[in-house]
PDB file of C-alpha atoms in Angstrom:
ATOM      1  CA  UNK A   1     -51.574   8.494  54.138  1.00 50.00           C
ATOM      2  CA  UNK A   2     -53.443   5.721  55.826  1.00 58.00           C
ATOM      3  CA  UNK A   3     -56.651   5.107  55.689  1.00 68.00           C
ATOM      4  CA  UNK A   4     -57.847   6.288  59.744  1.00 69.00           C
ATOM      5  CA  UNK A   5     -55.752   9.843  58.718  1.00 73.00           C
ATOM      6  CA  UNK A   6     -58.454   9.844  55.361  1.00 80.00           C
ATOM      7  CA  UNK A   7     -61.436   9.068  57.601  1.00 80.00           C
ATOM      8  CA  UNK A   8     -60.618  11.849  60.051  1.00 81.00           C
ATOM      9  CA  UNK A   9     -59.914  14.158  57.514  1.00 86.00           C
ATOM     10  CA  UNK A  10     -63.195  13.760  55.588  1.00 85.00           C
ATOM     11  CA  UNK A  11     -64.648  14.116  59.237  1.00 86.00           C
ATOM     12  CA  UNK A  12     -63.116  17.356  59.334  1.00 88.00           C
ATOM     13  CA  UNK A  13     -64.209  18.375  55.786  1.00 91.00           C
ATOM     14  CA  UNK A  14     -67.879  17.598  56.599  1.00 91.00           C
ATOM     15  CA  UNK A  15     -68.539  19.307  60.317  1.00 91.00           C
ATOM     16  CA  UNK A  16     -69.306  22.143  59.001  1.00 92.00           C
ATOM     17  CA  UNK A  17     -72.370  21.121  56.890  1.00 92.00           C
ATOM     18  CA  UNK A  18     -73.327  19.541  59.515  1.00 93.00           C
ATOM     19  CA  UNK A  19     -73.289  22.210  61.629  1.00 93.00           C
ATOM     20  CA  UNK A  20     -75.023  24.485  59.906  1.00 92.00           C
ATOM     21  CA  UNK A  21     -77.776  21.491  58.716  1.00 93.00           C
ATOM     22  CA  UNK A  22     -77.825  20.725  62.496  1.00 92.00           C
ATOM     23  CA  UNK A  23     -78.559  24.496  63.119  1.00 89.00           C
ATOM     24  CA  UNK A  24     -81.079  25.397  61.096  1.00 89.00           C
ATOM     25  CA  UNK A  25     -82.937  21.715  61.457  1.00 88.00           C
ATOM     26  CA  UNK A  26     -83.211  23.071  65.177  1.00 86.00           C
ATOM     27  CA  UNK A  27     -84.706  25.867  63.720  1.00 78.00           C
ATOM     28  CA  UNK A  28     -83.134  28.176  66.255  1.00 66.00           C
ATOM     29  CA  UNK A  29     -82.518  26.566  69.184  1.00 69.00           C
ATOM     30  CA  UNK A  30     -79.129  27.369  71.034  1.00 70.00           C
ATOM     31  CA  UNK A  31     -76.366  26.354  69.011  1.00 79.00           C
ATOM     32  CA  UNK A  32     -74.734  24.771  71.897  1.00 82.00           C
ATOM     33  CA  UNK A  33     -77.529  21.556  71.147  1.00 85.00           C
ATOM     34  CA  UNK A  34     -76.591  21.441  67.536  1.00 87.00           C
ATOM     35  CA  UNK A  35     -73.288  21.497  68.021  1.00 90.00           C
ATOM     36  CA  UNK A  36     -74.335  18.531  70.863  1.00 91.00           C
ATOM     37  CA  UNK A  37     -75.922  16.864  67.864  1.00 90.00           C
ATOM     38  CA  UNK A  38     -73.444  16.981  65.472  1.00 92.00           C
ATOM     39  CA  UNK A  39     -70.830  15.607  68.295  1.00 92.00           C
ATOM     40  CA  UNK A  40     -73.346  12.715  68.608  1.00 90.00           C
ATOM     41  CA  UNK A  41     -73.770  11.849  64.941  1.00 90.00           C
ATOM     42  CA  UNK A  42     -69.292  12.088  64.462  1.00 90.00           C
ATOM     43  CA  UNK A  43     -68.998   9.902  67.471  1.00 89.00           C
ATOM     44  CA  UNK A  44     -71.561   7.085  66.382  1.00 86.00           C
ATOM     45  CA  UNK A  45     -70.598   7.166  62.640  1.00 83.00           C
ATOM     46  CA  UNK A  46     -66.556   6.709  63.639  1.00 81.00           C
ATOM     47  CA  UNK A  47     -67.314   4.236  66.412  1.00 81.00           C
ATOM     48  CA  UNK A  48     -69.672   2.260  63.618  1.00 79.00           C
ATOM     49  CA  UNK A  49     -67.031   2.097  61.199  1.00 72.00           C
ATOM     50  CA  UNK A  50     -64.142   1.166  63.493  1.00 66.00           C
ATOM     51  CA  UNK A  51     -66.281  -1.797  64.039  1.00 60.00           C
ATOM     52  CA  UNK A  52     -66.529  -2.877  60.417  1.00 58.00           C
ATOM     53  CA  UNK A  53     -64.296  -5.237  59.318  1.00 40.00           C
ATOM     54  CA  UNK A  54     -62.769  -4.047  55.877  1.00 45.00           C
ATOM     55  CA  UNK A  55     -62.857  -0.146  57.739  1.00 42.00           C
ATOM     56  CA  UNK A  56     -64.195   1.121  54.821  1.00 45.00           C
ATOM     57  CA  UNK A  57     -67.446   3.309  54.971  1.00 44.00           C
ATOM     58  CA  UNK A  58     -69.278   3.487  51.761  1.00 48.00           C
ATOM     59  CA  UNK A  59     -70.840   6.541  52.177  1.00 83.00           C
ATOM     60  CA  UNK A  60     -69.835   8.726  54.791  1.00 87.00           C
ATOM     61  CA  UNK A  61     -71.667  11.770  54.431  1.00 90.00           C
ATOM     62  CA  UNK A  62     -75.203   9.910  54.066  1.00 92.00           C
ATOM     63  CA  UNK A  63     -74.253   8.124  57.256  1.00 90.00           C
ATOM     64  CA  UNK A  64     -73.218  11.079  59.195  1.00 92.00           C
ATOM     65  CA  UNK A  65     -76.496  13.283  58.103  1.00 94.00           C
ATOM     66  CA  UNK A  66     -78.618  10.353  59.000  1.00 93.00           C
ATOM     67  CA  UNK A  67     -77.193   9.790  62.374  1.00 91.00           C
ATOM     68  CA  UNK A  68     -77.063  13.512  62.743  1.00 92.00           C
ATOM     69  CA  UNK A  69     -81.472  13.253  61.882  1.00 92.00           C
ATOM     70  CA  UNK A  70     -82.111  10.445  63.942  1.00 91.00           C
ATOM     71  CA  UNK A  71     -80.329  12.220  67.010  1.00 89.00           C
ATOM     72  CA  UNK A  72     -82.766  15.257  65.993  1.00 89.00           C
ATOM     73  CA  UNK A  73     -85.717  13.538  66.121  1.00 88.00           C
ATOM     74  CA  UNK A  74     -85.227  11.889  69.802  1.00 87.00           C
ATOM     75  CA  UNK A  75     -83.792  14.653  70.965  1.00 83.00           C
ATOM     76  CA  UNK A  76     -86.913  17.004  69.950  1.00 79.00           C
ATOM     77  CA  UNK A  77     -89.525  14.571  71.017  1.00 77.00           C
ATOM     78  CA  UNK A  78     -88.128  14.318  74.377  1.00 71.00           C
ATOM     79  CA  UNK A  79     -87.343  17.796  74.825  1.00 66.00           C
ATOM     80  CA  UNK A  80     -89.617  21.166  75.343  1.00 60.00           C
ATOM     81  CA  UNK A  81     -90.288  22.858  72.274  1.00 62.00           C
ATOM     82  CA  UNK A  82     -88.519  25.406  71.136  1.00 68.00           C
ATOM     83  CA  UNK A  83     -89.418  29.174  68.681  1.00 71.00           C
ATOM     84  CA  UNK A  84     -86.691  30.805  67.386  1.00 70.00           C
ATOM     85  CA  UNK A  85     -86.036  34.087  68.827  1.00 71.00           C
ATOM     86  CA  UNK A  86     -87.427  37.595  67.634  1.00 74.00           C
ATOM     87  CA  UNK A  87     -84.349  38.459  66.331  1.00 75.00           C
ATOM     88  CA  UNK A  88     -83.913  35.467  63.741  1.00 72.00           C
ATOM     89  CA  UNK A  89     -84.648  35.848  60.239  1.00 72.00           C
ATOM     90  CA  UNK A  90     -87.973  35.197  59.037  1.00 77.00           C
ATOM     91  CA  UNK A  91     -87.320  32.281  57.367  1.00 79.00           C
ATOM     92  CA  UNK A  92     -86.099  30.069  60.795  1.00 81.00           C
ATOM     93  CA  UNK A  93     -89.844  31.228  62.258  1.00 81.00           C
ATOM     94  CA  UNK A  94     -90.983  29.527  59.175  1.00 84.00           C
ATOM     95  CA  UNK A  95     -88.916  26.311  59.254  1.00 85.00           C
ATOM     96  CA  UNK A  96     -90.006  26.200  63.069  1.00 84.00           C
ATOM     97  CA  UNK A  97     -93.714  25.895  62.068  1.00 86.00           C
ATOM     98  CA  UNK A  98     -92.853  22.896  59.642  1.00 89.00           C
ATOM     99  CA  UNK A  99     -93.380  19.669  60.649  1.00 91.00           C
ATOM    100  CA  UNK A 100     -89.818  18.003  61.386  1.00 91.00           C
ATOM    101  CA  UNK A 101     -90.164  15.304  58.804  1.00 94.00           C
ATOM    102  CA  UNK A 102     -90.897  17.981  55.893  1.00 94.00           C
ATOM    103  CA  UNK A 103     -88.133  20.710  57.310  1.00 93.00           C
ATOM    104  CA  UNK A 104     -85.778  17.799  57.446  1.00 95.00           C
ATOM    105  CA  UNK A 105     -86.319  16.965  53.586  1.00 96.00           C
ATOM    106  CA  UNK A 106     -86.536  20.414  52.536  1.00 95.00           C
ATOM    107  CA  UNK A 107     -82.846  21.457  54.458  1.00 95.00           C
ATOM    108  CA  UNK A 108     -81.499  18.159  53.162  1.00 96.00           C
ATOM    109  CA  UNK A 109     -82.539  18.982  49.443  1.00 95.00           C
ATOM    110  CA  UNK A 110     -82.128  22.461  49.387  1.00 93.00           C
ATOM    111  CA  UNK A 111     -79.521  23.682  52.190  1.00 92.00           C
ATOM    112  CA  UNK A 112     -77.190  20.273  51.739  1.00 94.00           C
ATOM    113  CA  UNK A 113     -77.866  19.190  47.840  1.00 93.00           C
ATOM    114  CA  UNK A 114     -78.747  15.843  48.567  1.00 95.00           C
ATOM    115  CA  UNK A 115     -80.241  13.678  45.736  1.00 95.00           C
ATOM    116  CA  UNK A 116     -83.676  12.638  46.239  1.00 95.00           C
ATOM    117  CA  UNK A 117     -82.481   8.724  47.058  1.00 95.00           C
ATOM    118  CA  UNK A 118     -79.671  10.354  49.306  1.00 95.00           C
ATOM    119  CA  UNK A 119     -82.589  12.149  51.226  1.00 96.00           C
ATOM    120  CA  UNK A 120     -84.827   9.021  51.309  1.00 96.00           C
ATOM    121  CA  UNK A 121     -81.765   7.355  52.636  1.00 95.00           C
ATOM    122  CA  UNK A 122     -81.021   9.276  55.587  1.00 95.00           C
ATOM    123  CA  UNK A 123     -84.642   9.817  56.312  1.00 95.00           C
ATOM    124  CA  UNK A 124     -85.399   5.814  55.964  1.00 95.00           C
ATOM    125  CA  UNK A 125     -88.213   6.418  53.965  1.00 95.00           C
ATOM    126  CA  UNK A 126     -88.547   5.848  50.154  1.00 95.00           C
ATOM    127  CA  UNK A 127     -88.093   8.376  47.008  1.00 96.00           C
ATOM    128  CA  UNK A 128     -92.017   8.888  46.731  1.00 96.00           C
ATOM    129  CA  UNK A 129     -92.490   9.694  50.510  1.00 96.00           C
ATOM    130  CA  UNK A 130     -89.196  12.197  50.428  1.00 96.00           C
ATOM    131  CA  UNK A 131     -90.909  13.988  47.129  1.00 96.00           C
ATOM    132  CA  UNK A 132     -94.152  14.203  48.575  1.00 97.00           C
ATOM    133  CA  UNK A 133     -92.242  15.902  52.285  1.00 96.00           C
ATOM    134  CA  UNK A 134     -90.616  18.061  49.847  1.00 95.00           C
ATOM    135  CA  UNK A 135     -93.407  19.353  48.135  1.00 95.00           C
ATOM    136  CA  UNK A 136     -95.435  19.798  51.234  1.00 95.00           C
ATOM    137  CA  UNK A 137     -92.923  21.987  52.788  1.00 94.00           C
ATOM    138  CA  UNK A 138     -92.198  24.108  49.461  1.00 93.00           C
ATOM    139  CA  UNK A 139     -96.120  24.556  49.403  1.00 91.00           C
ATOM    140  CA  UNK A 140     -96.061  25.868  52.767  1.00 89.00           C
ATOM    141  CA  UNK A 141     -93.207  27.849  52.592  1.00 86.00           C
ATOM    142  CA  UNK A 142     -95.069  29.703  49.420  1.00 84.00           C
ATOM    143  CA  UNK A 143     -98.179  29.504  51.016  1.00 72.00           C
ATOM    144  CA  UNK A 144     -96.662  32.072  54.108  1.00 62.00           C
ATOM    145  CA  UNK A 145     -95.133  34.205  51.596  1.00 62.00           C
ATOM    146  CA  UNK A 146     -98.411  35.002  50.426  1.00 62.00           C
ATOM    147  CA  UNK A 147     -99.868  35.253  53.885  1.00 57.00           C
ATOM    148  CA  UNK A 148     -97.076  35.785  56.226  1.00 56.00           C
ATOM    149  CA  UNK A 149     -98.110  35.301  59.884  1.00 52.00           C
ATOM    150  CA  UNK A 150     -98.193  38.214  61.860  1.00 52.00           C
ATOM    151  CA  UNK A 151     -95.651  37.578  64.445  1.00 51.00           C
ATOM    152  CA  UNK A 152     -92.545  36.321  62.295  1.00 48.00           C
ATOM    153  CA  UNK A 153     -91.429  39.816  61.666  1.00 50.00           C
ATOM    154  CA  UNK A 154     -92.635  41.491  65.314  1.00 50.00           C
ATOM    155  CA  UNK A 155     -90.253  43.796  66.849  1.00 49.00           C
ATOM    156  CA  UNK A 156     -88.273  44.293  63.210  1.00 50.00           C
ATOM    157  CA  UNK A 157     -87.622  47.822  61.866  1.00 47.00           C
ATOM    158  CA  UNK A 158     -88.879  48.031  58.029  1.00 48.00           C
ATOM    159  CA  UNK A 159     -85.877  48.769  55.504  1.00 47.00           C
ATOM    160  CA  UNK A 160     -82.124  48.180  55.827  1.00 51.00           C
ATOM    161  CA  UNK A 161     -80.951  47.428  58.791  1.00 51.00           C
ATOM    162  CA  UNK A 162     -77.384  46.705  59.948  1.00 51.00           C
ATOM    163  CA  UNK A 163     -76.463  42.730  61.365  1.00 58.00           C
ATOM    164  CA  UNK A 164     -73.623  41.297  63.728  1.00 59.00           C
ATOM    165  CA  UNK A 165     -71.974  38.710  60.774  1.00 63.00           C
ATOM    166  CA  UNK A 166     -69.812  36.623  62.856  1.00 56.00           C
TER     167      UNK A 166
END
């Protein structure tokens, strides 16, 4: 097996954490922009490495999650924002309401299992700023489960309900 077939298939292996990093970093926006996204951050991650010389990529999956961020981040400032709709869980209403910066730490740490250097990595900040996002956005995400706001559960029956799992 060569080495292009091994890149490809460690492409293939990874889409789908990116998708669903993508996803929930958009904090329910259409998936059709994620999945835009994550198109974005494969095609400039495989066009960087065919232009390295040895072909090699040292680490792949750091690369493609910060290329997958940076696309993110234009893509939000420039567009209109965006609230998840009513029938999204509860938490997506509160990953919308944290800043980008902390959500982005907080989905790479908890939702990927990034280290804390992989995070600063991919965020291009250092270890010290990426702990200090992190615990921000735990310590709001505590802070609404003792005060949730009043509109992230509207229009949701109390008790069991039945979902659509696709």
């Amino acid at each position: 097996m060569g080495q292009a077939e091994d890149f490809d298939e460690t492409l293939e292996r990874l889409t789908p954490g990116l998708r669903r990093y993508a996803r929930a970093l958009l904090s329910g926006a259409a998936n059709d922009l994620a999945d835009e996204l994550v198109h974005t951050a494969l095609q400039t991650t495989a066009d960087e490495a065919g232009r390295e010389s040895t072909g090699a990529v040292l680490d792949l999956r750091v690369d493609l999650y910060a290329s997958l961020t940076l696309a993110a981040q234009r893509r939000l400032r420039s567009a209109a924002p965006h609230r998840p709709s009513l029938r999204q869980p509860a938490i997506m209403h509160r990953l919308a309401d944290l800043p980008f910066e902390e959500r982005e730490t907080l989905l790479l740490v908890a939702l990927e299992g990034f280290t804390y250097e992989e995070v600063a990595r991919i965020t291009r900040t250092d270890r010290p700023v990426a702990l200090m996002r992190l615990m921000r956005a735990r310590s709001a995400l505590t802070a609404l489960d003792r005060h949730p706001s009043p509109g992230a559960d509207a229009g949701r029956r109390p008790g069991p309900h039945l979902r659509v799992v696709k």
